[in-house]
Coordinates of C-alpha atoms in Angstrom, one line a residue:
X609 CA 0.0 0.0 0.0
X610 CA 1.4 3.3 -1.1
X611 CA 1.3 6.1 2.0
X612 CA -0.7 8.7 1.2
X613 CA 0.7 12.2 0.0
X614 CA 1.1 14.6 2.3
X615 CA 2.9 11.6 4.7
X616 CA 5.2 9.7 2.4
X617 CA 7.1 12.7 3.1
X618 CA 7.6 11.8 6.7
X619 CA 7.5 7.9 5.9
X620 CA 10.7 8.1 3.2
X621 CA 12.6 10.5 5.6
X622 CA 12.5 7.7 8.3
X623 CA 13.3 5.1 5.8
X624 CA 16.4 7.3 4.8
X625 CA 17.6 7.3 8.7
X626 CA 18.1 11.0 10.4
X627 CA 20.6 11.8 12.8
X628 CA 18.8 11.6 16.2
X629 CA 22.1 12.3 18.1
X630 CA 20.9 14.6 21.2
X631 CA 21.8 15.7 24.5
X632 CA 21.0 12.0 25.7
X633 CA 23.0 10.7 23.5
X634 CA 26.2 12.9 24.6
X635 CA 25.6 12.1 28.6
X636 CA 26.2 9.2 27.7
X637 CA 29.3 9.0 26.0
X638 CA 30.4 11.0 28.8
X639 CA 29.6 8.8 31.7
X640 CA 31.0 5.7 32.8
X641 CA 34.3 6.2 33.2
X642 CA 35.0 3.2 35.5
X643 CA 33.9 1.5 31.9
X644 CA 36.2 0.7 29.0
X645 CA 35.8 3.2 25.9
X646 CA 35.3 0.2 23.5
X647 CA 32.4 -1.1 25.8
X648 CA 31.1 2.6 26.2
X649 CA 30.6 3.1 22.4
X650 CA 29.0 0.0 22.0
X651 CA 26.4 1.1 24.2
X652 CA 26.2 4.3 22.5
X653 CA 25.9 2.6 19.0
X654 CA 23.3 0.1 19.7
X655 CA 21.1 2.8 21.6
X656 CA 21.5 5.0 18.5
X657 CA 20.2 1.9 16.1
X658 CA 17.4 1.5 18.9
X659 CA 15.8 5.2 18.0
X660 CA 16.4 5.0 14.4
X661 CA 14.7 1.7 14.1
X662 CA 11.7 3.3 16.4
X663 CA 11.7 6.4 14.8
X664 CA 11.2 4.6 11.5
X665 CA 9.0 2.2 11.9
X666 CA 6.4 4.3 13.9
X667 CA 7.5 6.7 10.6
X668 CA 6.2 4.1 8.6
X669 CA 2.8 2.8 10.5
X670 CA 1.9 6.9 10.4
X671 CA 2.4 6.6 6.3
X672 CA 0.7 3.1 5.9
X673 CA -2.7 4.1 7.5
X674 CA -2.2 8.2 7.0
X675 CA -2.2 8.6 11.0
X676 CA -0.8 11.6 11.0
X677 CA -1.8 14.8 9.0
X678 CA -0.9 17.7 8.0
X679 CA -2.3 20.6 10.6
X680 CA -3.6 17.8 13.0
X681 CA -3.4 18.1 16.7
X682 CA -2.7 14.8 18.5
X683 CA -3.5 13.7 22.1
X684 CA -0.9 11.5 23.2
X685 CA -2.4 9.2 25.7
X686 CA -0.5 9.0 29.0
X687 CA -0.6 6.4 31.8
X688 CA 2.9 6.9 33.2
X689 CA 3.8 3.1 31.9
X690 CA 7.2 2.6 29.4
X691 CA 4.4 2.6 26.0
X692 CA 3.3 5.8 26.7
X693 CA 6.3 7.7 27.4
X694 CA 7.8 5.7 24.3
X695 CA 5.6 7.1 22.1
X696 CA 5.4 10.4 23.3
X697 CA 8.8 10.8 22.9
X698 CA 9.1 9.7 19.5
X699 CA 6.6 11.3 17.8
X700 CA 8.4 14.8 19.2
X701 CA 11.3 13.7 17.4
X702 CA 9.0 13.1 14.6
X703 CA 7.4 16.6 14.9
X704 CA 10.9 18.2 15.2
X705 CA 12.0 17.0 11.8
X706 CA 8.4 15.8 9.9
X707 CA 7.5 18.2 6.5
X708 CA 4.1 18.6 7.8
X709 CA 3.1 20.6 11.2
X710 CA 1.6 18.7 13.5
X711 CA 0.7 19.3 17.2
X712 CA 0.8 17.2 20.3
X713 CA -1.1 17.5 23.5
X714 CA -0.3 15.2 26.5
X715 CA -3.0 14.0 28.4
X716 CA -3.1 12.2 31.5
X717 CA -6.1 10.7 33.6
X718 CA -5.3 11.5 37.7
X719 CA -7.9 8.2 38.5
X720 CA -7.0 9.1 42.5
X721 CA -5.4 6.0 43.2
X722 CA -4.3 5.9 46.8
X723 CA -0.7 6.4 46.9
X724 CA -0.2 7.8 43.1
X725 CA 2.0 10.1 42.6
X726 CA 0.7 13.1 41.1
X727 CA 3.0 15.0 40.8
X728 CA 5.5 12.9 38.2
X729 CA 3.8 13.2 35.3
X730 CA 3.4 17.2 35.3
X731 CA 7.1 17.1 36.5
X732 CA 8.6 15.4 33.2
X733 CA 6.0 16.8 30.9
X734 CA 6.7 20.2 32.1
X735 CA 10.9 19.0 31.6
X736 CA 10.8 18.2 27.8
X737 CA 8.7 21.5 27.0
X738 CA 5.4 20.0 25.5
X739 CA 2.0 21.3 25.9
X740 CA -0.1 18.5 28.8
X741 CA -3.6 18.6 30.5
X742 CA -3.9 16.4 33.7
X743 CA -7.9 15.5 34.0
X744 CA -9.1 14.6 37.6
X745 CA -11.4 12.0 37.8
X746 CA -12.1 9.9 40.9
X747 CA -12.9 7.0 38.9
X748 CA -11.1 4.7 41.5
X749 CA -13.4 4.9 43.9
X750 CA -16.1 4.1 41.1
X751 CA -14.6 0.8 40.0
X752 CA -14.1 -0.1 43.7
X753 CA -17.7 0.1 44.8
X754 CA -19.1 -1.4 41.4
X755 CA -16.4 -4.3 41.0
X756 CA -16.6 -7.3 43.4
X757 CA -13.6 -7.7 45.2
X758 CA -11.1 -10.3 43.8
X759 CA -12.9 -9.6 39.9
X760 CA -11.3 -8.2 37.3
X761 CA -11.4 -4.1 37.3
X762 CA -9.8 -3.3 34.0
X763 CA -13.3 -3.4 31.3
X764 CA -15.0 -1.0 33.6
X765 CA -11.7 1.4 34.5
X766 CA -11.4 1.0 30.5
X767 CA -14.7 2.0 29.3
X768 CA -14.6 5.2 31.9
X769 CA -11.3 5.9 30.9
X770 CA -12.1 5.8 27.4
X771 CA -15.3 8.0 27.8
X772 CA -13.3 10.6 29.8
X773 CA -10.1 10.8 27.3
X774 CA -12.7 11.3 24.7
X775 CA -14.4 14.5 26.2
X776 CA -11.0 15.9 26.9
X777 CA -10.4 15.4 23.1
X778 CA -13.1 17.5 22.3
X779 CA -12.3 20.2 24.9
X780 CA -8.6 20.3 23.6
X781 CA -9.8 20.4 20.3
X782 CA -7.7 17.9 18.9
X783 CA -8.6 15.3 16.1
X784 CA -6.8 12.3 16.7
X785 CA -6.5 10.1 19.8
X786 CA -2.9 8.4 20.0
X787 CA -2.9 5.6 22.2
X788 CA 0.6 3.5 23.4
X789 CA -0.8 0.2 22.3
X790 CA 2.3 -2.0 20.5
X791 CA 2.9 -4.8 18.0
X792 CA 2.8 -7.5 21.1
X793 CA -0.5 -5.9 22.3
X794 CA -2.5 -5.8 19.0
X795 CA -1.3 -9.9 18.8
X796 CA -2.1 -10.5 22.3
X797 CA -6.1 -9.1 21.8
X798 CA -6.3 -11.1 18.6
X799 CA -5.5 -14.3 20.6
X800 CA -7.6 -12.8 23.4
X801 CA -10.9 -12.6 20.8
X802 CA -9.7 -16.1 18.9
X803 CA -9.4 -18.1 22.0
X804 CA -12.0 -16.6 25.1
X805 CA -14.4 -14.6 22.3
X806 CA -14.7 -16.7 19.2
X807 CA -14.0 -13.7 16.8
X808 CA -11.0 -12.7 14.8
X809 CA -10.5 -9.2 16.0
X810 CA -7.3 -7.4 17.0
X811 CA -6.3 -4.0 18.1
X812 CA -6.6 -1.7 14.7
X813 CA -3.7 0.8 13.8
X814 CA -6.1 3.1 13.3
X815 CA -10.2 3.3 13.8
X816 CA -12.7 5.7 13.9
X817 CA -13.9 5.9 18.0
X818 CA -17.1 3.6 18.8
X819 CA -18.6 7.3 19.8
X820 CA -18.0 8.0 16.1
X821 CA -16.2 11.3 16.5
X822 CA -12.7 10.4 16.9
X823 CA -10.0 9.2 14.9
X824 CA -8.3 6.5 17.3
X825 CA -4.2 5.9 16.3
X826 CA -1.7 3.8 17.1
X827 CA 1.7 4.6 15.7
X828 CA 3.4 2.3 17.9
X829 CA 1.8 -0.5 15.5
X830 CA 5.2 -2.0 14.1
X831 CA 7.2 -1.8 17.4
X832 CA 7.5 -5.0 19.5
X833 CA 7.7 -4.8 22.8
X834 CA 11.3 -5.3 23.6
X835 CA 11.7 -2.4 21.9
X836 CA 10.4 -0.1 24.2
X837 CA 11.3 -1.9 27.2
X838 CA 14.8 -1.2 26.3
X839 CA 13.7 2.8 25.1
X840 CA 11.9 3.4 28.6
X841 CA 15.7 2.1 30.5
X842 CA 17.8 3.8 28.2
X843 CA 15.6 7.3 28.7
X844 CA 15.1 6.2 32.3
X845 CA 11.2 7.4 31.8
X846 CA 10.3 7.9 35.2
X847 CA 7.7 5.2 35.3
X848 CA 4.3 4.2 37.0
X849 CA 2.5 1.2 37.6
X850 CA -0.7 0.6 37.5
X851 CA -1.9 0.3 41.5
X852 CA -5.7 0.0 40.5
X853 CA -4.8 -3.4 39.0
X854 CA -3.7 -4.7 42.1
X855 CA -1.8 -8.2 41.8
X856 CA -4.3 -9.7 38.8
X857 CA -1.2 -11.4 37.3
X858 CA -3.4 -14.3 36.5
X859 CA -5.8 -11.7 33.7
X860 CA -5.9 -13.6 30.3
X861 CA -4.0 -10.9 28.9
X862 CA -1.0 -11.2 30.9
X863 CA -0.9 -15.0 30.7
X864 CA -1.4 -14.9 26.8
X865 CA 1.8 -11.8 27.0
X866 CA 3.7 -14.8 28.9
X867 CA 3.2 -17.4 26.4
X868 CA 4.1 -15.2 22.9
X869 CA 7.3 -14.1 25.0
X870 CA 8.0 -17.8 25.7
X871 CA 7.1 -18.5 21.5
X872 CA 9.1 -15.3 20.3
X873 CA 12.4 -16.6 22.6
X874 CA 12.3 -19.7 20.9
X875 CA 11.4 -18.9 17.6
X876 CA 12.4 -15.3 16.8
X877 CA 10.1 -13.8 14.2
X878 CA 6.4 -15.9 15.3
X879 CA 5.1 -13.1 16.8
X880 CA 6.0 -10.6 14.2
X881 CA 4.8 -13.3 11.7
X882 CA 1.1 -13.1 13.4
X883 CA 1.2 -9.6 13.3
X884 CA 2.0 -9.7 9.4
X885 CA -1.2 -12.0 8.7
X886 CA -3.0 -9.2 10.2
X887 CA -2.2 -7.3 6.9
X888 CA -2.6 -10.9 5.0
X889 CA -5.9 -11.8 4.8
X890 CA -7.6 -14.3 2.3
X891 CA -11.1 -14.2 3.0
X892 CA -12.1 -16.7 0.7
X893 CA -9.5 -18.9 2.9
X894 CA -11.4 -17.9 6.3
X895 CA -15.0 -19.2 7.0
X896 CA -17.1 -16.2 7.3
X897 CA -20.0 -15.6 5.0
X898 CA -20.2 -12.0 5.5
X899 CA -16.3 -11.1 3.8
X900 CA -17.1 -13.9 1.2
X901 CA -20.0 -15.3 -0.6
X902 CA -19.7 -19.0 -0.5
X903 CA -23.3 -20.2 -1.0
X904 CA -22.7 -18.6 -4.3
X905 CA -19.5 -19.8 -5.0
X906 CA -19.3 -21.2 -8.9
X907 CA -16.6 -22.2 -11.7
X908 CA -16.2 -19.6 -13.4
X909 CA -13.1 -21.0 -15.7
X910 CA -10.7 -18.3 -15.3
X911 CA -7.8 -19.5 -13.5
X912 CA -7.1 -17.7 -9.7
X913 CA -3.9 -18.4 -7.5
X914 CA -6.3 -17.9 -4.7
X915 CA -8.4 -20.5 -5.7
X916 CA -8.6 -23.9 -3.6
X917 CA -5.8 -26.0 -3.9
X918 CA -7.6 -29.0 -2.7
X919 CA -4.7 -31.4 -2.8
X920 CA -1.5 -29.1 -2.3
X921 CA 0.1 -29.7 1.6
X922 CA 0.7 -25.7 2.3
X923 CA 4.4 -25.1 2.5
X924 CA 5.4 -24.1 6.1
X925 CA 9.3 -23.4 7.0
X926 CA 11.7 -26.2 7.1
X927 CA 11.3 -26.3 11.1
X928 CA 7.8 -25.9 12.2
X929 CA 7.8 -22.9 15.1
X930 CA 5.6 -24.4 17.3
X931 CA 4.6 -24.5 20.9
X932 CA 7.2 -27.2 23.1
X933 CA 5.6 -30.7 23.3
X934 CA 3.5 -30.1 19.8
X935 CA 3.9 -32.9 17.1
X936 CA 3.3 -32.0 13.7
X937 CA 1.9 -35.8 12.4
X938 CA 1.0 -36.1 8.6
X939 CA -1.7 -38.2 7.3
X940 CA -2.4 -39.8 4.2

């Protein structure tokens, strides 16, 4: 898919690579000094790969879905966790050296968890210069008295959340809602749907708001996770958990994070792989009657490499990536 116009610009200047040396950059090189030179540089060189490569590929998810335009304000979502910060700060590299004029807005949602700490956010926000809004809604307090103890808080902290952000949007007057979401999280909801929901549904890169007024993005689309695990250490983001949560280690989201960690260590590339078939799809190849018409389905003699190939075995890598303990057993 060609990006459209007015961001191929951005998309082709990330492909070429910029030079993203900054201030960071140059602490760096001067720290350390109980560490040897060679080791130092290193560091400095594989941190340096680590932006371009986020740089370009969030570059490149803005092209491929036109995410970003020009004269749009933006409402970077923020929670405080390593995804948020991540993309905040790359897309005010972007800004700095994109051809089209953009604007970003930080916004963060003050829930009133006991204990948070308020005043972090405004702190670093207020550090790198951009423009923030802190909205203050006791929503902890509603989740607590609706929720049974023990049961899962996040779909109703979500759906408030959601409904908040999105009448900030409008008071802000921006046009596009950026969320933090990642490659690993848009794989992890389409397992989430397959397995618990029955449906084939992921997160999309980007979406018009269920409310219908919002453009929803996620320019953090291509990145895996590792990737900005490793940005939030290097920029030592000062980070936040998530205290609402509690200890829920055992949700179905973290357990189906566990097991594409476990899949991606031992065979690189699966979880990318998933995400690709995201942008791969057959529907005559699926099952569902509403992308394809099968009960209509009829020769038609013209000869289609999509067509059934009733008696071909699919061809699938010389070493099957596969869960530990699976057999792959051929019949006939």
């Amino acid at each position: 898919m060609n990006a459209p116009t007015d961001t191929a610009p951005l998309q082709a200047a990330a492909s070429q690579g910029w030079n993203f040396d900054d201030e960071a950059d140059q602490a760096e090189g001067q720290a350390g000094d109980a560490v040897s030179n060679e080791k130092r540089l290193k560091i400095q060189r594989e941190n340096h790969k680590l932006e371009k490569r986020l740089c370009r590929e969030v570059a490149r998810a803005i092209g491929d879905y036109n995410m970003i335009e020009d004269g749009d304000k933006v409402m970077v979502c923020m929670s405080g966790g390593k995804d948020s910060y991540t993309l905040l700060d790359i897309l005010m590299k972007l800004r700095a050296r994109a051809p089209i004029k953009f604007d970003i807005v930080a916004v963060n949602l003050d829930q009133k968890q006991p204990g948070f700490p308020e005043h972090v956010l405004p702190e670093y926000l207020k550090s790198v210069g951009v423009d923030f809004h802190i909205e203050n809604q006791d929503t902890y307090s509603v989740v607590k008295r609706v929720v049974p103890e023990g049961k899962t808080t996040c779909g109703l902290c979500s759906r408030l959340r959601r409904a908040i952000l999105y009448k900030v949007a409008d008071q802000l007057g921006c046009n596009k809602v950026a969320l933090g979401h990642h490659r690993d999280d848009i794989v992890q909801t389409l397992m989430l749907n397959m397995f618990h929901g029955g449906i084939m549904k992921a997160m999309p890169p980007k979406l018009v708001s269920d409310d219908g007024k919002h453009v929803v993005i996620r320019p953090l689309a291509y990145v895996p996770e590792k990737d900005t695990e490793r940005w939030a250490q290097y920029r030592d983001f000062p980070i936040i958990p998530c205290n609402l949560c509690g200890s829920q280690e055992n949700l179905q989201r973290q357990m189906i994070g566990d097991m594409l960690r476990e899949w991606d260590k031992k065979h690189p590339g699966r979880v990318n792989n998933m995400f690709r078939a995201l942008q791969h799809v057959i529907p005559t190849h699926l099952a569902d009657t509403k992308l394809y018409d099968f009960q209509n389905a009829k020769p038609t003699g013209v000869a289609d490499e999509n067509g059934d190939k009733a008696f071909d075995h699919d061809e699938l890598p010389a070493t099957p990536s596969l869960p530990g303990g699976v057999q792959v057993i051929q019949l006939g």
